[in-house]
Coordinates of C-alpha atoms and ligand atoms in Angstrom, one line a residue:
Chain A
M1 CA 9.0 -98.9 -149.8
K2 CA 6.4 -100.0 -147.0
I3 CA 7.3 -102.3 -143.7
L4 CA 5.6 -104.4 -142.0
V5 CA 7.3 -105.4 -138.3
P6 CA 5.7 -107.2 -136.0
I7 CA 7.0 -107.2 -132.6
K8 CA 6.6 -108.8 -129.1
R9 CA 6.3 -107.0 -125.2
V10 CA 8.8 -109.3 -123.3
P11 CA 10.4 -109.1 -119.7
D12 CA 13.5 -106.7 -119.8
P13 CA 16.4 -109.6 -120.4
A14 CA 17.9 -108.2 -117.2
T15 CA 15.3 -109.1 -115.3
T16 CA 15.8 -111.9 -112.9
I17 CA 12.7 -114.7 -113.8
R18 CA 11.2 -116.5 -111.3
V19 CA 8.5 -119.6 -111.6
L20 CA 5.5 -119.4 -109.7
P21 CA 5.7 -122.1 -107.4
D22 CA 2.7 -123.4 -108.7
G23 CA 4.2 -123.7 -112.4
S24 CA 1.6 -121.4 -113.4
G25 CA 3.3 -118.9 -114.8
I26 CA 6.5 -116.6 -114.1
A27 CA 6.1 -113.8 -111.1
T28 CA 5.4 -110.8 -113.2
D29 CA 6.4 -108.2 -109.8
N30 CA 9.3 -106.1 -110.4
V31 CA 9.5 -107.1 -114.5
K32 CA 9.9 -104.3 -116.4
W33 CA 8.4 -104.4 -119.8
V34 CA 10.4 -103.8 -123.2
I35 CA 10.5 -104.6 -126.5
N36 CA 12.0 -108.1 -127.2
P37 CA 15.3 -107.0 -128.5
F38 CA 15.7 -108.9 -131.6
C39 CA 12.1 -106.7 -132.4
E40 CA 13.9 -103.3 -131.5
I41 CA 16.6 -104.5 -134.0
A42 CA 13.7 -105.2 -136.5
I43 CA 12.3 -101.5 -135.9
E44 CA 16.2 -99.9 -136.4
E45 CA 16.4 -101.9 -139.9
A46 CA 12.9 -100.8 -141.4
L47 CA 13.7 -97.2 -140.3
R48 CA 17.1 -97.5 -141.6
I49 CA 15.4 -98.9 -145.2
K50 CA 12.7 -96.2 -145.3
E51 CA 15.1 -93.3 -144.2
K52 CA 17.2 -94.3 -147.4
Q53 CA 14.6 -95.1 -149.8
T54 CA 11.3 -94.0 -148.2
G55 CA 8.4 -95.6 -147.3
E56 CA 6.2 -96.2 -144.4
V57 CA 6.8 -98.2 -141.5
I58 CA 4.2 -100.2 -139.8
L59 CA 3.9 -101.6 -136.1
L60 CA 2.2 -104.4 -135.1
T61 CA 1.3 -106.4 -131.8
V62 CA -0.8 -109.1 -130.8
G63 CA -1.5 -109.1 -127.3
Q64 CA -3.2 -106.8 -124.5
T65 CA -4.0 -103.4 -124.3
T66 CA -0.9 -103.0 -122.2
W67 CA 1.5 -103.9 -125.2
Q68 CA 0.4 -100.2 -126.3
E69 CA 3.7 -98.8 -124.7
Q70 CA 6.1 -100.8 -126.9
L71 CA 4.3 -99.7 -129.7
R72 CA 4.5 -96.0 -128.3
T73 CA 8.1 -96.8 -128.3
G74 CA 8.3 -97.7 -131.5
L75 CA 6.7 -94.9 -132.4
A76 CA 9.0 -92.9 -131.0
M77 CA 12.0 -94.4 -132.3
G78 CA 10.5 -93.4 -135.9
A79 CA 7.9 -95.7 -137.0
D80 CA 4.8 -94.2 -138.6
R81 CA 1.9 -95.8 -137.2
A82 CA 0.9 -99.0 -135.2
I83 CA -1.6 -101.8 -134.7
L84 CA -2.9 -103.6 -131.8
V85 CA -4.4 -106.8 -132.7
K86 CA -6.1 -107.2 -129.4
T87 CA -6.7 -110.7 -127.5
D88 CA -6.1 -111.5 -123.5
A89 CA -5.7 -115.1 -124.9
A90 CA -2.5 -117.4 -124.6
L91 CA -2.1 -117.8 -128.2
D92 CA 0.6 -120.1 -129.5
Q93 CA 2.9 -118.9 -132.6
L94 CA 0.7 -120.5 -134.8
A95 CA -2.2 -118.4 -133.8
I96 CA -0.1 -115.6 -133.9
A97 CA 1.8 -116.2 -137.0
R98 CA -1.5 -116.7 -138.7
I99 CA -3.0 -113.1 -137.5
I100 CA 0.6 -111.9 -138.7
A101 CA -0.2 -113.2 -141.9
K102 CA -3.3 -111.8 -142.2
V103 CA -2.9 -107.7 -141.6
A104 CA 0.2 -108.8 -143.9
G105 CA -2.5 -109.7 -146.5
D106 CA -4.6 -106.7 -145.6
E107 CA -1.7 -104.0 -145.7
K108 CA 0.1 -105.5 -148.4
P109 CA 3.9 -104.4 -147.6
D110 CA 6.8 -105.2 -149.4
L111 CA 8.7 -106.6 -146.5
V112 CA 8.0 -108.0 -143.1
I113 CA 10.9 -107.6 -140.8
L114 CA 10.3 -109.7 -137.6
G115 CA 12.9 -110.4 -134.7
K116 CA 14.6 -114.5 -134.8
Q117 CA 13.3 -115.0 -131.7
A118 CA 11.4 -113.7 -128.7
I119 CA 13.8 -113.6 -125.8
D120 CA 10.5 -115.1 -123.4
D121 CA 9.2 -118.4 -125.1
D122 CA 12.5 -118.5 -126.8
S123 CA 10.3 -120.2 -130.0
N124 CA 12.1 -118.9 -132.9
Q125 CA 8.9 -119.6 -135.2
V126 CA 6.9 -117.1 -135.9
G127 CA 8.7 -115.4 -139.2
Q128 CA 9.1 -118.7 -140.8
I129 CA 5.4 -119.7 -140.4
V130 CA 4.1 -116.2 -141.3
A131 CA 6.5 -116.4 -144.9
E132 CA 4.9 -120.1 -145.5
T133 CA 1.7 -118.9 -145.3
L134 CA 1.5 -116.0 -147.3
A135 CA 4.0 -118.3 -149.5
W136 CA 6.8 -115.8 -149.4
P137 CA 10.9 -116.2 -149.4
Q138 CA 12.0 -115.9 -146.1
A139 CA 15.6 -114.8 -144.9
T140 CA 16.0 -115.7 -141.3
F141 CA 18.9 -115.2 -139.0
A142 CA 19.8 -112.0 -141.1
S143 CA 23.2 -109.4 -139.9
K144 CA 23.1 -107.7 -143.5
V145 CA 20.5 -106.8 -145.7
E146 CA 20.7 -104.7 -149.3
F147 CA 18.5 -103.6 -152.0
A148 CA 19.1 -103.5 -155.7
G149 CA 15.9 -102.3 -157.1
D150 CA 12.9 -105.3 -156.1
K151 CA 15.6 -107.4 -155.5
C152 CA 16.7 -108.3 -151.9
T153 CA 20.3 -109.6 -150.7
V154 CA 20.6 -111.0 -147.2
I155 CA 23.5 -112.2 -145.4
R156 CA 22.7 -114.9 -142.7
E157 CA 24.3 -116.3 -139.7
V158 CA 24.3 -120.0 -140.3
D159 CA 26.2 -123.2 -138.7
G160 CA 30.0 -122.3 -139.5
G161 CA 29.8 -119.6 -141.0
L162 CA 27.6 -116.9 -143.1
E163 CA 25.3 -117.7 -145.8
T164 CA 23.9 -115.1 -148.6
I165 CA 20.9 -115.7 -150.2
A166 CA 18.5 -113.4 -152.5
F167 CA 14.7 -113.2 -153.4
K168 CA 12.7 -110.8 -155.1
L169 CA 10.0 -108.2 -153.0
P170 CA 7.8 -109.3 -151.3
G171 CA 9.7 -111.1 -148.8
L172 CA 10.5 -111.5 -145.5
I173 CA 13.3 -111.4 -142.9
T174 CA 14.0 -112.3 -139.6
T175 CA 16.8 -110.5 -137.7
D176 CA 20.2 -111.3 -135.7
L177 CA 21.8 -109.9 -133.3
R178 CA 24.7 -107.9 -135.4
L179 CA 22.5 -106.5 -138.0
N180 CA 23.0 -103.2 -136.8
E181 CA 22.7 -101.2 -133.2
P182 CA 18.9 -99.9 -132.2
R183 CA 18.7 -96.2 -131.9
Y184 CA 17.0 -94.9 -128.7
A185 CA 13.6 -92.7 -129.1
S186 CA 14.4 -88.9 -129.3
L187 CA 12.5 -86.6 -127.2
P188 CA 10.8 -84.6 -130.1
G189 CA 10.4 -88.3 -131.1
I190 CA 8.3 -89.4 -127.9
M191 CA 6.2 -85.9 -128.4
K192 CA 5.3 -87.1 -132.3
A193 CA 4.4 -90.3 -131.1
R194 CA 1.7 -89.4 -129.0
K195 CA -0.2 -87.9 -132.3
K196 CA 0.8 -91.3 -134.7
E197 CA -2.3 -93.1 -134.9
L198 CA -2.2 -96.7 -132.9
K199 CA -5.2 -98.4 -134.3
E200 CA -6.9 -102.0 -132.3
V201 CA -8.5 -104.4 -133.7
A202 CA -9.9 -107.7 -131.9
A203 CA -8.2 -110.8 -132.6
D204 CA -11.5 -112.8 -132.8
S205 CA -13.2 -110.6 -135.6
L206 CA -10.1 -111.7 -137.8
G207 CA -11.5 -115.0 -138.8
V208 CA -8.5 -116.8 -137.8
D209 CA -8.3 -119.6 -135.9
L210 CA -6.9 -119.1 -133.1
A211 CA -7.8 -122.0 -130.8
P212 CA -4.1 -123.3 -129.5
K213 CA -2.7 -126.6 -130.7
L214 CA 0.2 -126.2 -128.6
K215 CA -0.2 -125.7 -125.2
I216 CA 1.9 -124.9 -121.5
K217 CA 0.6 -127.4 -119.1
R218 CA 3.3 -126.3 -116.5
L219 CA 6.6 -124.5 -115.8
D220 CA 8.8 -125.7 -113.3
A221 CA 12.2 -124.0 -112.0
P222 CA 14.9 -125.7 -113.4
P223 CA 17.5 -127.7 -111.4
K224 CA 19.9 -125.4 -110.0
R225 CA 23.7 -126.3 -110.2
Q226 CA 25.9 -126.3 -107.3
A227 CA 29.0 -124.0 -107.2
G228 CA 32.0 -125.7 -106.8
R229 CA 35.1 -124.6 -105.4
K230 CA 38.0 -122.0 -105.9
V231 CA 41.5 -123.5 -106.3
A232 CA 44.4 -121.3 -105.5
S233 CA 46.5 -121.9 -109.0
V234 CA 46.9 -122.6 -112.3
E235 CA 48.9 -125.9 -111.3
E236 CA 46.2 -126.5 -108.6
L237 CA 43.6 -126.1 -111.7
V238 CA 45.5 -128.5 -113.9
Q239 CA 45.8 -131.2 -111.5
V240 CA 42.4 -131.5 -110.7
L241 CA 41.0 -131.2 -113.7
H242 CA 43.4 -134.4 -114.2
T243 CA 42.8 -136.2 -111.4
E244 CA 39.7 -135.7 -109.7
A245 CA 37.8 -134.6 -112.9
K246 CA 39.7 -136.8 -115.1
A247 CA 38.7 -134.2 -118.0
I248 CA 41.7 -133.5 -119.6
Chain B
M1 CA 0.3 -144.1 -136.0
G2 CA 3.1 -143.1 -133.7
D3 CA 5.2 -142.9 -136.5
V4 CA 8.4 -140.6 -136.6
L5 CA 9.9 -139.0 -139.7
I6 CA 13.5 -137.6 -138.8
F7 CA 15.2 -135.3 -141.0
A8 CA 18.8 -135.9 -141.3
E9 CA 20.4 -132.6 -142.4
H10 CA 24.0 -132.8 -144.1
Q11 CA 26.5 -130.9 -145.4
G12 CA 29.3 -131.5 -147.9
G13 CA 29.0 -135.1 -148.0
H14 CA 28.8 -136.0 -144.4
F15 CA 26.0 -135.5 -141.7
P16 CA 27.0 -133.3 -138.5
K17 CA 26.9 -135.3 -135.4
T18 CA 24.3 -133.2 -134.3
T19 CA 22.2 -135.3 -137.4
L20 CA 22.6 -138.7 -135.1
T21 CA 21.1 -136.9 -132.0
A22 CA 17.8 -135.8 -134.0
V23 CA 18.0 -139.7 -135.1
H24 CA 18.5 -141.2 -131.3
A25 CA 15.4 -138.5 -130.3
G26 CA 13.1 -140.2 -133.0
L27 CA 14.0 -143.2 -131.9
E28 CA 13.0 -142.5 -128.7
L29 CA 10.1 -140.7 -129.8
A30 CA 8.9 -144.0 -132.1
G31 CA 9.4 -146.4 -129.3
K32 CA 7.0 -144.2 -126.9
R33 CA 4.6 -144.3 -129.5
S34 CA 5.0 -147.8 -130.6
G35 CA 5.8 -146.4 -133.9
K36 CA 8.7 -146.4 -136.8
A37 CA 11.3 -144.5 -137.2
I38 CA 11.6 -143.0 -140.9
A39 CA 15.0 -141.2 -141.7
V40 CA 15.0 -138.8 -144.7
V41 CA 18.2 -137.3 -146.4
A42 CA 17.0 -134.8 -149.0
G43 CA 19.5 -133.2 -151.8
D44 CA 20.2 -134.0 -155.2
A45 CA 21.9 -136.4 -155.0
P46 CA 20.9 -137.8 -151.1
E47 CA 22.0 -141.9 -151.9
A48 CA 25.6 -142.0 -150.6
I49 CA 24.5 -140.3 -147.3
A50 CA 21.4 -141.8 -147.0
T51 CA 23.3 -145.2 -147.1
E52 CA 25.5 -144.0 -144.3
L53 CA 22.7 -143.0 -142.5
A54 CA 21.4 -146.7 -142.4
K55 CA 23.6 -148.3 -139.9
Y56 CA 21.6 -145.7 -137.0
G57 CA 18.9 -148.2 -136.6
T58 CA 15.9 -146.7 -138.5
S59 CA 13.2 -149.0 -140.0
K60 CA 13.9 -147.9 -143.2
V61 CA 16.1 -144.5 -145.1
I62 CA 14.1 -142.3 -147.5
A63 CA 16.7 -140.9 -150.3
L64 CA 14.6 -137.5 -150.8
E65 CA 16.0 -136.6 -154.4
H66 CA 15.3 -133.3 -156.5
T67 CA 17.9 -130.5 -158.4
A68 CA 16.0 -128.1 -156.3
L69 CA 17.4 -129.8 -153.2
R70 CA 21.0 -129.0 -154.2
N71 CA 21.7 -126.3 -151.8
Y72 CA 19.6 -126.0 -148.4
L73 CA 16.7 -123.4 -149.1
A74 CA 13.8 -123.1 -146.7
D75 CA 10.7 -123.4 -149.6
A76 CA 12.1 -126.2 -151.4
H77 CA 12.9 -128.0 -148.6
A78 CA 9.6 -127.4 -146.7
Q79 CA 7.4 -128.0 -150.1
A80 CA 9.2 -131.5 -150.4
L81 CA 9.4 -132.4 -146.4
A82 CA 5.7 -131.5 -146.4
A83 CA 4.5 -133.5 -149.0
L84 CA 6.8 -136.4 -147.8
A85 CA 5.1 -136.6 -144.1
K86 CA 1.4 -136.8 -145.4
K87 CA 2.4 -139.7 -148.0
E88 CA 4.3 -141.6 -145.1
G89 CA 1.4 -141.0 -142.7
V90 CA 3.6 -139.8 -139.2
E91 CA 2.6 -138.4 -136.5
F92 CA 5.9 -136.4 -135.9
V93 CA 8.3 -135.1 -138.0
I94 CA 11.5 -134.2 -135.9
A95 CA 14.7 -132.7 -136.3
T96 CA 18.0 -131.2 -134.5
A97 CA 17.6 -127.1 -133.8
T98 CA 20.5 -126.6 -135.9
A99 CA 20.5 -123.4 -138.0
I100 CA 18.6 -125.4 -140.6
G101 CA 16.2 -126.5 -138.1
K102 CA 15.7 -123.8 -136.9
D103 CA 14.9 -121.7 -140.3
L104 CA 13.2 -125.1 -141.5
F105 CA 11.0 -126.6 -139.4
P106 CA 8.2 -123.7 -138.5
R107 CA 8.0 -123.5 -141.9
L108 CA 7.3 -127.0 -142.3
A109 CA 4.5 -126.9 -139.5
A110 CA 2.7 -123.8 -140.9
R111 CA 2.7 -126.1 -144.3
L112 CA 1.3 -128.7 -142.4
G113 CA -0.7 -126.7 -140.4
A114 CA 0.7 -128.1 -137.5
P115 CA 1.7 -127.3 -134.0
M116 CA 5.6 -127.1 -133.0
A117 CA 7.7 -127.1 -129.9
S118 CA 11.1 -125.9 -130.5
E119 CA 14.4 -127.6 -128.9
I120 CA 13.0 -130.0 -126.6
V121 CA 15.2 -131.6 -123.8
T122 CA 12.8 -134.2 -122.9
I123 CA 10.1 -136.7 -124.5
N124 CA 7.8 -137.6 -121.5
D125 CA 6.4 -141.2 -121.4
D126 CA 2.6 -139.7 -121.2
G127 CA 3.3 -137.9 -124.9
T128 CA 3.9 -134.2 -123.5
F129 CA 7.9 -132.7 -124.1
V130 CA 10.3 -130.2 -122.1
R131 CA 11.3 -127.4 -123.4
P132 CA 13.3 -124.5 -121.9
M133 CA 11.8 -121.0 -121.7
Y134 CA 13.2 -117.3 -120.7
A135 CA 17.1 -118.7 -121.2
G136 CA 16.7 -121.9 -119.8
N137 CA 14.9 -120.0 -116.4
A138 CA 11.9 -122.4 -116.6
L139 CA 10.9 -125.5 -118.0
A140 CA 7.8 -125.7 -119.7
T141 CA 6.0 -129.2 -120.3
V142 CA 3.9 -128.7 -123.3
E143 CA 1.3 -130.8 -124.9
L144 CA 0.7 -130.9 -128.9
E145 CA -2.5 -131.3 -130.5
G146 CA -3.4 -132.7 -134.3
P147 CA -2.6 -135.9 -136.3
I148 CA 0.8 -134.7 -136.8
K149 CA 3.3 -132.1 -134.9
V150 CA 6.5 -130.8 -135.5
L151 CA 9.7 -131.3 -133.0
T152 CA 13.1 -129.8 -132.8
V153 CA 15.3 -131.0 -130.7
R154 CA 18.1 -129.6 -128.6
G155 CA 21.2 -131.1 -129.2
T156 CA 22.9 -131.2 -125.5
A157 CA 19.8 -132.8 -124.3
F158 CA 20.2 -136.1 -126.5
D159 CA 23.2 -138.8 -126.7
A160 CA 24.3 -139.2 -130.7
A161 CA 22.5 -142.8 -132.0
K162 CA 25.0 -145.4 -132.2
P163 CA 25.4 -147.8 -135.0
A164 CA 22.8 -150.8 -134.9
D165 CA 23.3 -154.4 -136.1
S166 CA 20.8 -154.7 -139.4
T167 CA 21.0 -152.0 -141.9
P168 CA 17.2 -151.5 -142.6
P169 CA 16.5 -150.5 -146.8
I170 CA 17.2 -147.8 -148.7
E171 CA 14.0 -146.1 -150.7
R172 CA 14.6 -143.7 -153.4
Q173 CA 12.1 -141.2 -153.7
A174 CA 11.6 -138.4 -155.7
A175 CA 10.3 -134.9 -154.3
E176 CA 7.6 -133.3 -154.7
I177 CA 8.3 -130.1 -155.6
D178 CA 5.9 -126.8 -157.3
A179 CA 9.1 -125.1 -158.9
G180 CA 7.0 -122.4 -160.4
A181 CA 6.3 -121.8 -156.5
L182 CA 10.3 -121.4 -155.3
K183 CA 11.3 -118.0 -154.3
M184 CA 14.9 -117.8 -152.8
E185 CA 17.8 -118.3 -154.4
F186 CA 21.1 -119.1 -152.9
V187 CA 24.0 -117.3 -154.0
S188 CA 26.9 -118.2 -151.5
F189 CA 28.5 -119.7 -148.5
N190 CA 31.3 -118.2 -146.8
A191 CA 32.4 -120.8 -144.2
T192 CA 34.5 -119.5 -141.6
K193 CA 37.9 -121.4 -141.8
S194 CA 39.1 -123.5 -138.7
D195 CA 40.9 -126.9 -138.5
R196 CA 39.4 -127.0 -134.7
P197 CA 36.8 -129.6 -133.6
Q198 CA 32.9 -128.3 -134.2
L199 CA 31.9 -126.6 -130.9
T200 CA 28.6 -128.6 -130.7
E201 CA 31.0 -131.4 -131.1
A202 CA 33.8 -130.9 -129.1
R203 CA 34.5 -132.7 -126.0
I204 CA 36.4 -129.8 -124.3
V205 CA 35.3 -126.5 -125.3
V206 CA 37.0 -123.5 -124.0
S207 CA 35.5 -119.8 -124.3
G208 CA 36.6 -116.2 -124.4
G209 CA 35.0 -113.3 -123.1
R210 CA 35.4 -109.3 -123.2
G211 CA 37.9 -109.9 -120.7
L212 CA 40.1 -110.4 -123.5
K213 CA 39.8 -107.4 -125.2
S214 CA 41.0 -108.3 -128.6
G215 CA 41.3 -110.4 -131.6
E216 CA 44.3 -110.1 -131.4
N217 CA 44.6 -111.6 -127.7
F218 CA 42.3 -114.4 -128.7
K219 CA 44.9 -115.2 -131.4
T220 CA 47.7 -115.3 -129.4
V221 CA 46.7 -115.7 -125.7
L222 CA 43.7 -118.1 -125.6
E223 CA 43.8 -119.8 -129.0
P224 CA 47.4 -121.5 -127.5
L225 CA 45.4 -123.2 -124.5
V226 CA 42.3 -123.9 -126.9
D227 CA 44.9 -126.1 -129.2
E228 CA 46.9 -127.7 -126.4
M229 CA 43.6 -128.5 -124.8
G230 CA 42.4 -129.9 -128.6
A231 CA 39.6 -127.8 -127.9
A232 CA 36.7 -126.2 -129.9
M233 CA 36.5 -122.3 -129.0
G234 CA 33.7 -120.6 -128.1
A235 CA 32.9 -116.8 -126.8
S236 CA 30.4 -114.6 -125.4
R237 CA 28.0 -112.2 -127.2
A238 CA 30.4 -109.4 -126.2
A239 CA 33.6 -110.7 -127.6
V240 CA 31.8 -111.1 -130.8
D241 CA 29.5 -108.1 -131.0
A242 CA 32.7 -106.7 -130.5
G243 CA 34.6 -108.4 -133.5
F244 CA 37.4 -110.3 -131.7
V245 CA 36.0 -114.0 -133.4
P246 CA 33.1 -114.7 -135.8
N247 CA 29.9 -114.8 -135.2
D248 CA 29.1 -118.4 -135.1
L249 CA 31.2 -119.1 -132.3
Q250 CA 28.8 -117.4 -129.8
V251 CA 27.4 -119.7 -127.0
G252 CA 24.2 -118.5 -124.9
Q253 CA 20.7 -118.0 -125.3
T254 CA 20.8 -116.5 -128.6
G255 CA 23.8 -118.2 -129.9
K256 CA 25.0 -122.3 -129.6
V257 CA 24.0 -124.3 -126.8
V258 CA 26.9 -126.7 -125.8
A259 CA 27.6 -129.1 -123.2
P260 CA 30.5 -130.5 -123.4
E261 CA 32.5 -132.1 -120.5
L262 CA 34.7 -129.6 -119.8
Y263 CA 33.9 -125.8 -120.3
V264 CA 36.4 -123.5 -120.0
A265 CA 35.2 -119.7 -119.7
V266 CA 37.9 -117.1 -119.7
G267 CA 36.9 -113.4 -119.0
I268 CA 33.1 -114.3 -119.6
S269 CA 31.4 -112.5 -116.6
G270 CA 28.5 -115.3 -117.1
A271 CA 25.3 -113.4 -117.4
I272 CA 22.4 -115.6 -117.6
Q273 CA 21.9 -115.2 -121.8
H274 CA 25.7 -117.0 -121.6
L275 CA 24.4 -119.4 -118.9
A276 CA 21.9 -120.6 -121.0
G277 CA 24.2 -121.9 -123.4
M278 CA 26.7 -123.9 -121.3
K279 CA 25.6 -124.8 -118.0
D280 CA 24.3 -128.1 -119.1
S281 CA 28.3 -129.0 -119.4
K282 CA 29.5 -131.6 -117.3
I283 CA 32.5 -129.4 -115.5
I284 CA 32.8 -125.7 -115.5
V285 CA 36.4 -123.8 -114.8
A286 CA 36.5 -120.2 -114.7
I287 CA 39.2 -117.9 -115.1
N288 CA 38.0 -114.2 -114.1
K289 CA 39.8 -111.6 -111.9
D290 CA 36.5 -110.3 -110.6
E291 CA 35.7 -113.0 -107.3
E292 CA 32.6 -111.6 -107.4
A293 CA 31.9 -112.5 -111.1
P294 CA 28.5 -115.1 -111.4
I295 CA 30.1 -117.4 -113.4
F296 CA 31.8 -119.0 -110.2
N297 CA 28.0 -119.4 -109.1
V298 CA 28.0 -122.1 -111.9
A299 CA 32.2 -123.4 -112.1
D300 CA 33.1 -126.4 -110.4
Y301 CA 36.4 -124.6 -110.2
G302 CA 37.1 -121.1 -110.1
L303 CA 40.4 -119.2 -110.7
V304 CA 40.6 -115.7 -109.7
A305 CA 43.3 -114.5 -111.4
D306 CA 44.3 -112.4 -114.2
L307 CA 44.0 -114.1 -117.4
F308 CA 46.7 -112.8 -119.5
K309 CA 48.9 -114.8 -116.8
A310 CA 46.9 -117.2 -116.4
V311 CA 46.3 -118.4 -119.5
P312 CA 49.6 -118.8 -121.0
E313 CA 50.7 -120.8 -118.0
M314 CA 48.0 -122.8 -118.1
A315 CA 48.6 -124.1 -122.0
A316 CA 52.6 -124.6 -120.5
E317 CA 51.1 -126.7 -117.6
V318 CA 48.6 -129.1 -119.7
K319 CA 51.3 -129.5 -122.4
R320 CA 53.9 -130.4 -119.6
L321 CA 50.7 -132.8 -118.3
K322 CA 50.7 -134.1 -122.1
H323 CA 54.5 -135.1 -122.0
S324 CA 54.9 -136.8 -118.6
Ligands
LIG401 C1 18.7 -110.1 -126.6 C2 20.1 -110.7 -125.8 C3 20.6 -111.9 -126.4 C4 22.2 -111.8 -125.8 N1 22.4 -113.1 -126.4 C5 23.6 -114.3 -125.7 C6 24.2 -114.8 -126.1 O1 23.8 -115.8 -126.7 N2 25.6 -114.9 -125.3 C7 26.3 -114.7 -124.4 O2 27.2 -115.0 -124.2 N3 25.6 -113.4 -124.2 C8 24.2 -113.0 -124.5 N4 23.9 -111.4 -124.5 C9 24.8 -111.0 -123.4 C10 24.7 -111.1 -122.0 O3 23.7 -110.3 -121.4 C11 26.2 -110.2 -121.4 O4 26.4 -108.7 -122.0 C12 27.4 -111.1 -122.8 O5 27.3 -112.4 -122.3 C13 28.7 -110.3 -121.8 O6 30.1 -111.2 -122.2 P1 31.1 -111.3 -121.1 O7 30.9 -112.1 -120.2 O8 32.0 -111.7 -122.2 O9 31.7 -109.5 -121.0 P2 31.4 -108.7 -119.5 O10 30.0 -108.8 -118.9 O11 32.2 -107.2 -120.0 O12 32.4 -109.6 -118.8 C14 33.6 -109.9 -119.0 C15 34.8 -110.4 -117.7 O13 36.0 -110.5 -118.1 C16 36.5 -110.1 -117.0 N5 37.9 -109.4 -117.1 C17 38.2 -108.4 -117.7 N6 39.6 -108.6 -117.9 C18 40.1 -109.4 -117.1 C19 41.4 -110.0 -116.8 N7 42.5 -109.0 -117.5 N8 41.6 -111.2 -116.5 C20 40.6 -112.1 -116.2 N9 39.2 -111.5 -116.1 C21 39.0 -110.5 -117.1 C22 35.3 -109.6 -115.9 O14 36.2 -109.2 -114.5 C23 34.0 -110.0 -116.4 O15 33.7 -110.7 -115.5 C24 22.7 -111.4 -125.0 C25 21.9 -110.3 -124.3 C26 20.8 -110.0 -125.1 C27 20.0 -108.9 -124.7
LIG402 N1 2.5 -112.0 -129.9 C1 3.2 -111.0 -130.8 N2 2.9 -110.2 -131.9 C2 3.4 -109.6 -132.7 N3 4.9 -110.0 -133.4 C3 5.0 -111.2 -132.6 C4 4.4 -112.1 -131.6 N4 5.4 -112.9 -130.8 C5 6.5 -113.3 -131.8 N5 6.4 -112.1 -132.6 C6 7.4 -111.5 -133.8 O1 7.9 -113.2 -134.4 C7 9.4 -112.8 -133.2 C8 9.6 -114.4 -133.3 O2 9.2 -114.9 -132.2 P1 9.0 -116.0 -131.4 O3 8.1 -116.9 -132.8 O4 7.8 -116.1 -130.6 O5 10.4 -116.3 -130.8 C9 9.3 -112.1 -132.4 O6 11.1 -111.4 -132.5 C10 8.5 -110.9 -133.1 O7 8.8 -110.3 -134.0

């Protein structure tokens, strides 16, 4: 099976994010950049499917030259080759998704697996936009994926329980946290990754409308919540919740 | 121009409170843009629910009908809503960011070629919107361009719509769906059984973390307190990942966002991803044996204690209070 995995570079989730005083962005000094955790899960799932059935795992990222680092990490995990669609412009989710759909149109994978959400913009949009653009079925928030021939069955994490849906390939999946636990890149994996193909394509050569329709005008730091006080006992806690906070 | 189409999600013949949140936000937006607010209930037999929804102050309710809309599936719903949004000539389509809202609306936006802002928390007078990014560590002011715009709202950021005096007309429409283009099949839904209030609707939420140590302890230690308080139960990612409780109880950046009147965090350290899902609660209580735990930085009332002793005591104390 041929699987395309679009991945994003984001600040490590353990980083403390600070908004710049002028509101133009976040402070990036001291930020460690990593593969978006949900995208790592997507890579892992693609590798497991490939290991069961043979095939090819292609990584794709739409970003700057520095994003090669994350592609190399994904190649070291075991992906076969990678594509960097290069741009220095700030794209919106619609444009990113259209680029991914364009590459999918050229590469003709059986499956596209993405993260459900990038932990920087928290948009939760790109996968669904790609699916509609390709007129493909989508199974978002996947916690289990199974195949029987060209039929794919996915268990999804939804409100109030788990939903199962099915579709015939080709199709698109976005990952939730419980789908798998991503592997680490091994040392031999890292050595091998250096020789794997990493192709660069200029974003504006793809004939896709890149002009953002969603613009971020400004970032602000959220209001800080004041720490309250410590209570000495359970009895005091229940008392203050009743009399002072009037919450019970 | 300025009209707003509100997607009214429903399940099992009812709509959840989160639907009324979308209605409220839709009415506010229509008010600010001098447009009409139109609600749409999609389904194979949506009329009864449309009648129910008509109490909440929109200028009309459309019962959008098609057999392909029986079970929620993204492709059929996106087709139907996109066609309706164009036909009604609305400027905005809006829903609450529930699991369905998150799944459907980007697909709808793609079909409309429209930009989308996810989980907005504020509708500004100048036409911009505010939405959290970076697990709530930044609030972005965003502007959307084009004749039609797609929005989901964060359920905790808007009140629920209240019943209004007048009842608008209900308009039955057959949904425009190209059934030949549908590629998704609904197989089954496995509901998490619970008699407790819904996490996103409850006045009180009691959440447990890794500190509970097992699913068994959730049952024997935490649940008596949850039930004594009439609360909904939530959990940290660590507790869910460990299999202590079902996935849909996860509160946080990548789980559910809640803002109840009272949030009690038990054995939860207070990682930024967890805070993202509960820091707008009115009153926060933390019970943790580590006095340095970051959860205490946001808690109104903190109790440094062993939860295995404090939680049963608290359940007993709450019970006593109720009977006094
Ligand atoms: C991509 C990504 C997404 C994430 N999304 C979420 C999310 O949506 N929601 C979420 O919650 N997390 C999320 N996380 C995980 C988050 O970073 C933390 O790992 C998680 O919240 C920790 O859960 P916890 O507080 O239960 O566990 P821990 O951090 O291990 O804390 C356990 C706490 O219990 C206390 N404790 C232990 N024993 C006792 C006792 N006997 N009595 C009293 N206190 C005790 C300890 O002092 C400690 O503070 C995400 C992480 C990533 C990378
Ligand atoms: N610039 C990008 N390049 C490649 N994939 C991306 C990019 N942005 C988002 N994605 C994919 O889309 C998913 C959801 O992102 P988002 O919709 O931004 O929350 C991510 O987990 C990635 O798989």
